[in-house]
Amino acid sequence: MAFLQNRSISLVDMYIDNTEPSENVGQIHFSLEYDFQNTTLILKIIQGKELPAKDLSGTSDPYVRVTLLPDKKHRLETKIKRRTLNPRWNETFYFEGFPIQKLQARVLHLHVFDYDRFSRDDSIGEVFLPLCQVDFSEKPSFWKALKPPAKDKCGELLTSLCYHPSNSVLTLTLLKARNLKAKDINGKSDPYVKVWLQFGDKRIEKRKTAVFKCTLNPVFNDSFSFNVPWEKIRECSLDVQVMDFDNIGRNELIGRILLAGKNGSGATETKHWQDMITKPRQTIVQWHRLKPE
């Protein structure tokens, strides 16, 4: 029981946020019930209202993705409601095999998306509800304000680049990261960095750092050298991925940057690469904001 209480406190600290949403992205109405005899959580997603318009028509095509964190692999989704800002789903989901102690160590995550046939679905907003706070004897019903997801706040990475034309050695040093996005239930991550040397879209060589446990501000101080001829230096790139190590599931991406020349995908990365080329044999240090993908 002590373990459960500590774990629940970590969940509360990680997901409870009593601040007002930074912008109005609508509300969601849902109810919860617990079948004690069959150890089953029953979730009914009822409706949404005042969702923002994501399509040119002035409407959205909303649906809800449901996850019981920290398990991110098993996700359920409602049907898509076409051309509406006030959808009515009235769908029921059953989570079987959850004793009440196990359930209280979970966080219900409801994420509303706008379906797009031709591109990636747009995030509308999300709600996190730690189930340790729910009184299931009351069969509660909730109206919750959706909050815009902080998907772009992945943290920052301090790197240095140095190129020696005389021996064709490109050196990347990963110094440290700060304010990484938490990926674990304890509000921390187990970060490491994976680096790919690429020519165009072709991956040539991979390196990675050690794993740093339970931190959002790791100090890596690790260098990797690659052999790149001078005539190829503007054609290659470094795909730098900060990962969260997981003993059980798949390692998860925290954020990434692309360090590149003319093929770069952003002004910040391109400038770092150009500074390295115009100042050979010098170490060029720069902070980079991590991108979610």
PDB file of N, CA, C and O in Angstrom, residues 58-105:
ATOM      1  N   GLY A  58     -14.759  25.724 -41.599  1.00  0.00           N
ATOM      2  CA  GLY A  58     -15.195  26.324 -40.345  1.00  0.00           C
ATOM      3  C   GLY A  58     -15.691  25.311 -39.333  1.00  0.00           C
ATOM      4  O   GLY A  58     -16.294  25.672 -38.312  1.00  0.00           O
ATOM      5  N   THR A  59     -15.440  24.024 -39.589  1.00  0.00           N
ATOM      6  CA  THR A  59     -15.826  22.964 -38.662  1.00  0.00           C
ATOM      7  C   THR A  59     -14.614  22.068 -38.401  1.00  0.00           C
ATOM      8  O   THR A  59     -13.499  22.363 -38.808  1.00  0.00           O
ATOM      9  N   SER A  60     -14.852  20.955 -37.714  1.00  0.00           N
ATOM     10  CA  SER A  60     -13.824  19.941 -37.486  1.00  0.00           C
ATOM     11  C   SER A  60     -14.438  18.571 -37.656  1.00  0.00           C
ATOM     12  O   SER A  60     -15.671  18.430 -37.736  1.00  0.00           O
ATOM     13  N   ASP A  61     -13.592  17.547 -37.705  1.00  0.00           N
ATOM     14  CA  ASP A  61     -14.035  16.149 -37.758  1.00  0.00           C
ATOM     15  C   ASP A  61     -13.460  15.447 -36.533  1.00  0.00           C
ATOM     16  O   ASP A  61     -12.499  14.678 -36.633  1.00  0.00           O
ATOM     17  N   PRO A  62     -14.022  15.703 -35.343  1.00  0.00           N
ATOM     18  CA  PRO A  62     -13.362  15.267 -34.104  1.00  0.00           C
ATOM     19  C   PRO A  62     -13.572  13.798 -33.744  1.00  0.00           C
ATOM     20  O   PRO A  62     -14.607  13.203 -34.041  1.00  0.00           O
ATOM     21  N   TYR A  63     -12.542  13.250 -33.103  1.00  0.00           N
ATOM     22  CA  TYR A  63     -12.635  11.948 -32.454  1.00  0.00           C
ATOM     23  C   TYR A  63     -11.768  11.994 -31.202  1.00  0.00           C
ATOM     24  O   TYR A  63     -10.957  12.913 -31.018  1.00  0.00           O
ATOM     25  N   VAL A  64     -11.930  11.003 -30.320  1.00  0.00           N
ATOM     26  CA  VAL A  64     -11.200  10.972 -29.053  1.00  0.00           C
ATOM     27  C   VAL A  64     -10.333   9.727 -28.997  1.00  0.00           C
ATOM     28  O   VAL A  64     -10.801   8.616 -29.263  1.00  0.00           O
ATOM     29  N   ARG A  65      -9.071   9.930 -28.650  1.00  0.00           N
ATOM     30  CA  ARG A  65      -8.154   8.819 -28.411  1.00  0.00           C
ATOM     31  C   ARG A  65      -8.033   8.618 -26.904  1.00  0.00           C
ATOM     32  O   ARG A  65      -7.790   9.570 -26.164  1.00  0.00           O
ATOM     33  N   VAL A  66      -8.170   7.376 -26.460  1.00  0.00           N
ATOM     34  CA  VAL A  66      -8.203   7.050 -25.034  1.00  0.00           C
ATOM     35  C   VAL A  66      -6.990   6.196 -24.670  1.00  0.00           C
ATOM     36  O   VAL A  66      -6.712   5.186 -25.322  1.00  0.00           O
ATOM     37  N   THR A  67      -6.287   6.605 -23.603  1.00  0.00           N
ATOM     38  CA  THR A  67      -5.140   5.844 -23.116  1.00  0.00           C
ATOM     39  C   THR A  67      -5.189   5.794 -21.598  1.00  0.00           C
ATOM     40  O   THR A  67      -5.589   6.764 -20.951  1.00  0.00           O
ATOM     41  N   LEU A  68      -4.785   4.659 -21.022  1.00  0.00           N
ATOM     42  CA  LEU A  68      -4.587   4.560 -19.579  1.00  0.00           C
ATOM     43  C   LEU A  68      -3.083   4.610 -19.321  1.00  0.00           C
ATOM     44  O   LEU A  68      -2.388   3.596 -19.425  1.00  0.00           O
ATOM     45  N   LEU A  69      -2.587   5.793 -19.027  1.00  0.00           N
ATOM     46  CA  LEU A  69      -1.151   5.957 -18.792  1.00  0.00           C
ATOM     47  C   LEU A  69      -0.733   5.226 -17.517  1.00  0.00           C
ATOM     48  O   LEU A  69      -1.509   5.124 -16.575  1.00  0.00           O
ATOM     49  N   PRO A  70       0.514   4.696 -17.446  1.00  0.00           N
ATOM     50  CA  PRO A  70       1.605   4.943 -18.386  1.00  0.00           C
ATOM     51  C   PRO A  70       1.639   4.026 -19.613  1.00  0.00           C
ATOM     52  O   PRO A  70       2.582   4.103 -20.381  1.00  0.00           O
ATOM     53  N   ASP A  71       0.640   3.172 -19.795  1.00  0.00           N
ATOM     54  CA  ASP A  71       0.618   2.292 -20.962  1.00  0.00           C
ATOM     55  C   ASP A  71       0.186   3.095 -22.192  1.00  0.00           C
ATOM     56  O   ASP A  71      -0.970   3.489 -22.312  1.00  0.00           O
ATOM     57  N   LYS A  72       1.148   3.349 -23.094  1.00  0.00           N
ATOM     58  CA  LYS A  72       0.855   4.153 -24.280  1.00  0.00           C
ATOM     59  C   LYS A  72       0.650   3.298 -25.524  1.00  0.00           C
ATOM     60  O   LYS A  72       0.369   3.815 -26.592  1.00  0.00           O
ATOM     61  N   LYS A  73       0.806   1.987 -25.371  1.00  0.00           N
ATOM     62  CA  LYS A  73       0.729   1.116 -26.547  1.00  0.00           C
ATOM     63  C   LYS A  73      -0.708   0.761 -26.905  1.00  0.00           C
ATOM     64  O   LYS A  73      -1.047   0.608 -28.065  1.00  0.00           O
ATOM     65  N   HIS A  74      -1.555   0.597 -25.873  1.00  0.00           N
ATOM     66  CA  HIS A  74      -2.920   0.148 -26.112  1.00  0.00           C
ATOM     67  C   HIS A  74      -3.847   1.358 -26.079  1.00  0.00           C
ATOM     68  O   HIS A  74      -4.224   1.838 -25.017  1.00  0.00           O
ATOM     69  N   ARG A  75      -4.182   1.838 -27.270  1.00  0.00           N
ATOM     70  CA  ARG A  75      -5.007   3.032 -27.388  1.00  0.00           C
ATOM     71  C   ARG A  75      -6.326   2.682 -28.053  1.00  0.00           C
ATOM     72  O   ARG A  75      -6.377   1.892 -28.989  1.00  0.00           O
ATOM     73  N   LEU A  76      -7.393   3.281 -27.562  1.00  0.00           N
ATOM     74  CA  LEU A  76      -8.722   3.102 -28.134  1.00  0.00           C
ATOM     75  C   LEU A  76      -9.182   4.432 -28.714  1.00  0.00           C
ATOM     76  O   LEU A  76      -8.755   5.495 -28.261  1.00  0.00           O
ATOM     77  N   GLU A  77     -10.073   4.371 -29.686  1.00  0.00           N
ATOM     78  CA  GLU A  77     -10.539   5.596 -30.328  1.00  0.00           C
ATOM     79  C   GLU A  77     -12.041   5.537 -30.574  1.00  0.00           C
ATOM     80  O   GLU A  77     -12.589   4.474 -30.886  1.00  0.00           O
ATOM     81  N   THR A  78     -12.679   6.693 -30.432  1.00  0.00           N
ATOM     82  CA  THR A  78     -14.092   6.796 -30.770  1.00  0.00           C
ATOM     83  C   THR A  78     -14.239   6.891 -32.291  1.00  0.00           C
ATOM     84  O   THR A  78     -13.262   7.015 -33.024  1.00  0.00           O
ATOM     85  N   LYS A  79     -15.465   6.872 -32.737  1.00  0.00           N
ATOM     86  CA  LYS A  79     -15.748   7.131 -34.150  1.00  0.00           C
ATOM     87  C   LYS A  79     -15.516   8.627 -34.446  1.00  0.00           C
ATOM     88  O   LYS A  79     -15.556   9.467 -33.544  1.00  0.00           O
ATOM     89  N   ILE A  80     -15.277   8.924 -35.694  1.00  0.00           N
ATOM     90  CA  ILE A  80     -15.098  10.312 -36.139  1.00  0.00           C
ATOM     91  C   ILE A  80     -16.474  10.920 -36.395  1.00  0.00           C
ATOM     92  O   ILE A  80     -17.320  10.323 -37.049  1.00  0.00           O
ATOM     93  N   LYS A  81     -16.691  12.106 -35.848  1.00  0.00           N
ATOM     94  CA  LYS A  81     -17.934  12.836 -36.099  1.00  0.00           C
ATOM     95  C   LYS A  81     -17.654  13.945 -37.110  1.00  0.00           C
ATOM     96  O   LYS A  81     -16.843  14.829 -36.859  1.00  0.00           O
ATOM     97  N   ARG A  82     -18.320  13.877 -38.234  1.00  0.00           N
ATOM     98  CA  ARG A  82     -17.992  14.761 -39.357  1.00  0.00           C
ATOM     99  C   ARG A  82     -18.613  16.146 -39.212  1.00  0.00           C
ATOM    100  O   ARG A  82     -19.769  16.293 -38.832  1.00  0.00           O
ATOM    101  N   ARG A  83     -17.790  17.143 -39.539  1.00  0.00           N
ATOM    102  CA  ARG A  83     -18.217  18.528 -39.677  1.00  0.00           C
ATOM    103  C   ARG A  83     -19.068  19.019 -38.508  1.00  0.00           C
ATOM    104  O   ARG A  83     -20.220  19.423 -38.663  1.00  0.00           O
ATOM    105  N   THR A  84     -18.469  19.005 -37.324  1.00  0.00           N
ATOM    106  CA  THR A  84     -19.177  19.495 -36.140  1.00  0.00           C
ATOM    107  C   THR A  84     -18.193  20.027 -35.112  1.00  0.00           C
ATOM    108  O   THR A  84     -17.069  19.526 -35.012  1.00  0.00           O
ATOM    109  N   LEU A  85     -18.608  21.028 -34.373  1.00  0.00           N
ATOM    110  CA  LEU A  85     -17.827  21.557 -33.249  1.00  0.00           C
ATOM    111  C   LEU A  85     -18.455  21.148 -31.917  1.00  0.00           C
ATOM    112  O   LEU A  85     -17.928  21.480 -30.861  1.00  0.00           O
ATOM    113  N   ASN A  86     -19.574  20.427 -31.991  1.00  0.00           N
ATOM    114  CA  ASN A  86     -20.274  19.952 -30.792  1.00  0.00           C
ATOM    115  C   ASN A  86     -20.635  18.478 -30.975  1.00  0.00           C
ATOM    116  O   ASN A  86     -21.818  18.124 -31.083  1.00  0.00           O
ATOM    117  N   PRO A  87     -19.623  17.606 -31.043  1.00  0.00           N
ATOM    118  CA  PRO A  87     -19.885  16.194 -31.360  1.00  0.00           C
ATOM    119  C   PRO A  87     -20.576  15.447 -30.228  1.00  0.00           C
ATOM    120  O   PRO A  87     -20.375  15.751 -29.054  1.00  0.00           O
ATOM    121  N   ARG A  88     -21.380  14.467 -30.606  1.00  0.00           N
ATOM    122  CA  ARG A  88     -21.993  13.543 -29.643  1.00  0.00           C
ATOM    123  C   ARG A  88     -21.513  12.131 -29.993  1.00  0.00           C
ATOM    124  O   ARG A  88     -21.884  11.597 -31.025  1.00  0.00           O
ATOM    125  N   TRP A  89     -20.663  11.575 -29.128  1.00  0.00           N
ATOM    126  CA  TRP A  89     -20.118  10.253 -29.397  1.00  0.00           C
ATOM    127  C   TRP A  89     -20.959   9.138 -28.752  1.00  0.00           C
ATOM    128  O   TRP A  89     -21.292   8.153 -29.391  1.00  0.00           O
ATOM    129  N   ASN A  90     -21.262   9.288 -27.457  1.00  0.00           N
ATOM    130  CA  ASN A  90     -22.033   8.281 -26.726  1.00  0.00           C
ATOM    131  C   ASN A  90     -21.477   6.871 -26.953  1.00  0.00           C
ATOM    132  O   ASN A  90     -22.206   5.946 -27.340  1.00  0.00           O
ATOM    133  N   GLU A  91     -20.172   6.733 -26.725  1.00  0.00           N
ATOM    134  CA  GLU A  91     -19.501   5.439 -26.883  1.00  0.00           C
ATOM    135  C   GLU A  91     -18.950   4.961 -25.546  1.00  0.00           C
ATOM    136  O   GLU A  91     -18.455   5.767 -24.740  1.00  0.00           O
ATOM    137  N   THR A  92     -19.008   3.650 -25.332  1.00  0.00           N
ATOM    138  CA  THR A  92     -18.575   3.061 -24.065  1.00  0.00           C
ATOM    139  C   THR A  92     -17.377   2.147 -24.290  1.00  0.00           C
ATOM    140  O   THR A  92     -17.357   1.349 -25.234  1.00  0.00           O
ATOM    141  N   PHE A  93     -16.369   2.286 -23.415  1.00  0.00           N
ATOM    142  CA  PHE A  93     -15.150   1.484 -23.478  1.00  0.00           C
ATOM    143  C   PHE A  93     -14.993   0.719 -22.164  1.00  0.00           C
ATOM    144  O   PHE A  93     -15.261   1.263 -21.087  1.00  0.00           O
ATOM    145  N   TYR A  94     -14.532  -0.523 -22.293  1.00  0.00           N
ATOM    146  CA  TYR A  94     -14.358  -1.388 -21.125  1.00  0.00           C
ATOM    147  C   TYR A  94     -12.876  -1.741 -20.963  1.00  0.00           C
ATOM    148  O   TYR A  94     -12.240  -2.225 -21.907  1.00  0.00           O
ATOM    149  N   PHE A  95     -12.345  -1.494 -19.777  1.00  0.00           N
ATOM    150  CA  PHE A  95     -10.965  -1.865 -19.456  1.00  0.00           C
ATOM    151  C   PHE A  95     -11.027  -2.999 -18.436  1.00  0.00           C
ATOM    152  O   PHE A  95     -11.254  -2.755 -17.240  1.00  0.00           O
ATOM    153  N   GLU A  96     -10.846  -4.217 -18.937  1.00  0.00           N
ATOM    154  CA  GLU A  96     -11.022  -5.405 -18.086  1.00  0.00           C
ATOM    155  C   GLU A  96      -9.720  -5.798 -17.400  1.00  0.00           C
ATOM    156  O   GLU A  96      -8.623  -5.495 -17.880  1.00  0.00           O
ATOM    157  N   GLY A  97      -9.854  -6.492 -16.285  1.00  0.00           N
ATOM    158  CA  GLY A  97      -8.682  -7.015 -15.575  1.00  0.00           C
ATOM    159  C   GLY A  97      -7.891  -5.950 -14.837  1.00  0.00           C
ATOM    160  O   GLY A  97      -6.660  -6.003 -14.793  1.00  0.00           O
ATOM    161  N   PHE A  98      -8.593  -4.984 -14.241  1.00  0.00           N
ATOM    162  CA  PHE A  98      -7.943  -3.921 -13.491  1.00  0.00           C
ATOM    163  C   PHE A  98      -8.435  -3.931 -12.047  1.00  0.00           C
ATOM    164  O   PHE A  98      -9.451  -3.289 -11.731  1.00  0.00           O
ATOM    165  N   PRO A  99      -7.760  -4.661 -11.147  1.00  0.00           N
ATOM    166  CA  PRO A  99      -8.087  -4.528  -9.723  1.00  0.00           C
ATOM    167  C   PRO A  99      -7.983  -3.068  -9.310  1.00  0.00           C
ATOM    168  O   PRO A  99      -7.219  -2.303  -9.901  1.00  0.00           O
ATOM    169  N   ILE A 100      -8.739  -2.677  -8.303  1.00  0.00           N
ATOM    170  CA  ILE A 100      -8.829  -1.266  -7.940  1.00  0.00           C
ATOM    171  C   ILE A 100      -7.461  -0.680  -7.591  1.00  0.00           C
ATOM    172  O   ILE A 100      -7.165   0.473  -7.922  1.00  0.00           O
ATOM    173  N   GLN A 101      -6.576  -1.485  -6.955  1.00  0.00           N
ATOM    174  CA  GLN A 101      -5.240  -0.974  -6.625  1.00  0.00           C
ATOM    175  C   GLN A 101      -4.439  -0.660  -7.883  1.00  0.00           C
ATOM    176  O   GLN A 101      -3.733   0.343  -7.960  1.00  0.00           O
ATOM    177  N   LYS A 102      -4.554  -1.525  -8.874  1.00  0.00           N
ATOM    178  CA  LYS A 102      -3.853  -1.301 -10.142  1.00  0.00           C
ATOM    179  C   LYS A 102      -4.432  -0.101 -10.870  1.00  0.00           C
ATOM    180  O   LYS A 102      -3.702   0.717 -11.456  1.00  0.00           O
ATOM    181  N   LEU A 103      -5.752   0.042 -10.807  1.00  0.00           N
ATOM    182  CA  LEU A 103      -6.413   1.139 -11.504  1.00  0.00           C
ATOM    183  C   LEU A 103      -6.011   2.488 -10.919  1.00  0.00           C
ATOM    184  O   LEU A 103      -5.839   3.472 -11.639  1.00  0.00           O
ATOM    185  N   GLN A 104      -5.837   2.536  -9.593  1.00  0.00           N
ATOM    186  CA  GLN A 104      -5.482   3.792  -8.944  1.00  0.00           C
ATOM    187  C   GLN A 104      -4.055   4.239  -9.267  1.00  0.00           C
ATOM    188  O   GLN A 104      -3.683   5.364  -8.939  1.00  0.00           O
ATOM    189  N   ALA A 105      -3.287   3.392  -9.915  1.00  0.00           N
ATOM    190  CA  ALA A 105      -1.939   3.767 -10.355  1.00  0.00           C
ATOM    191  C   ALA A 105      -1.935   4.115 -11.838  1.00  0.00           C
ATOM    192  O   ALA A 105      -0.894   4.066 -12.484  1.00  0.00           O
TER     193      ALA A 105
END
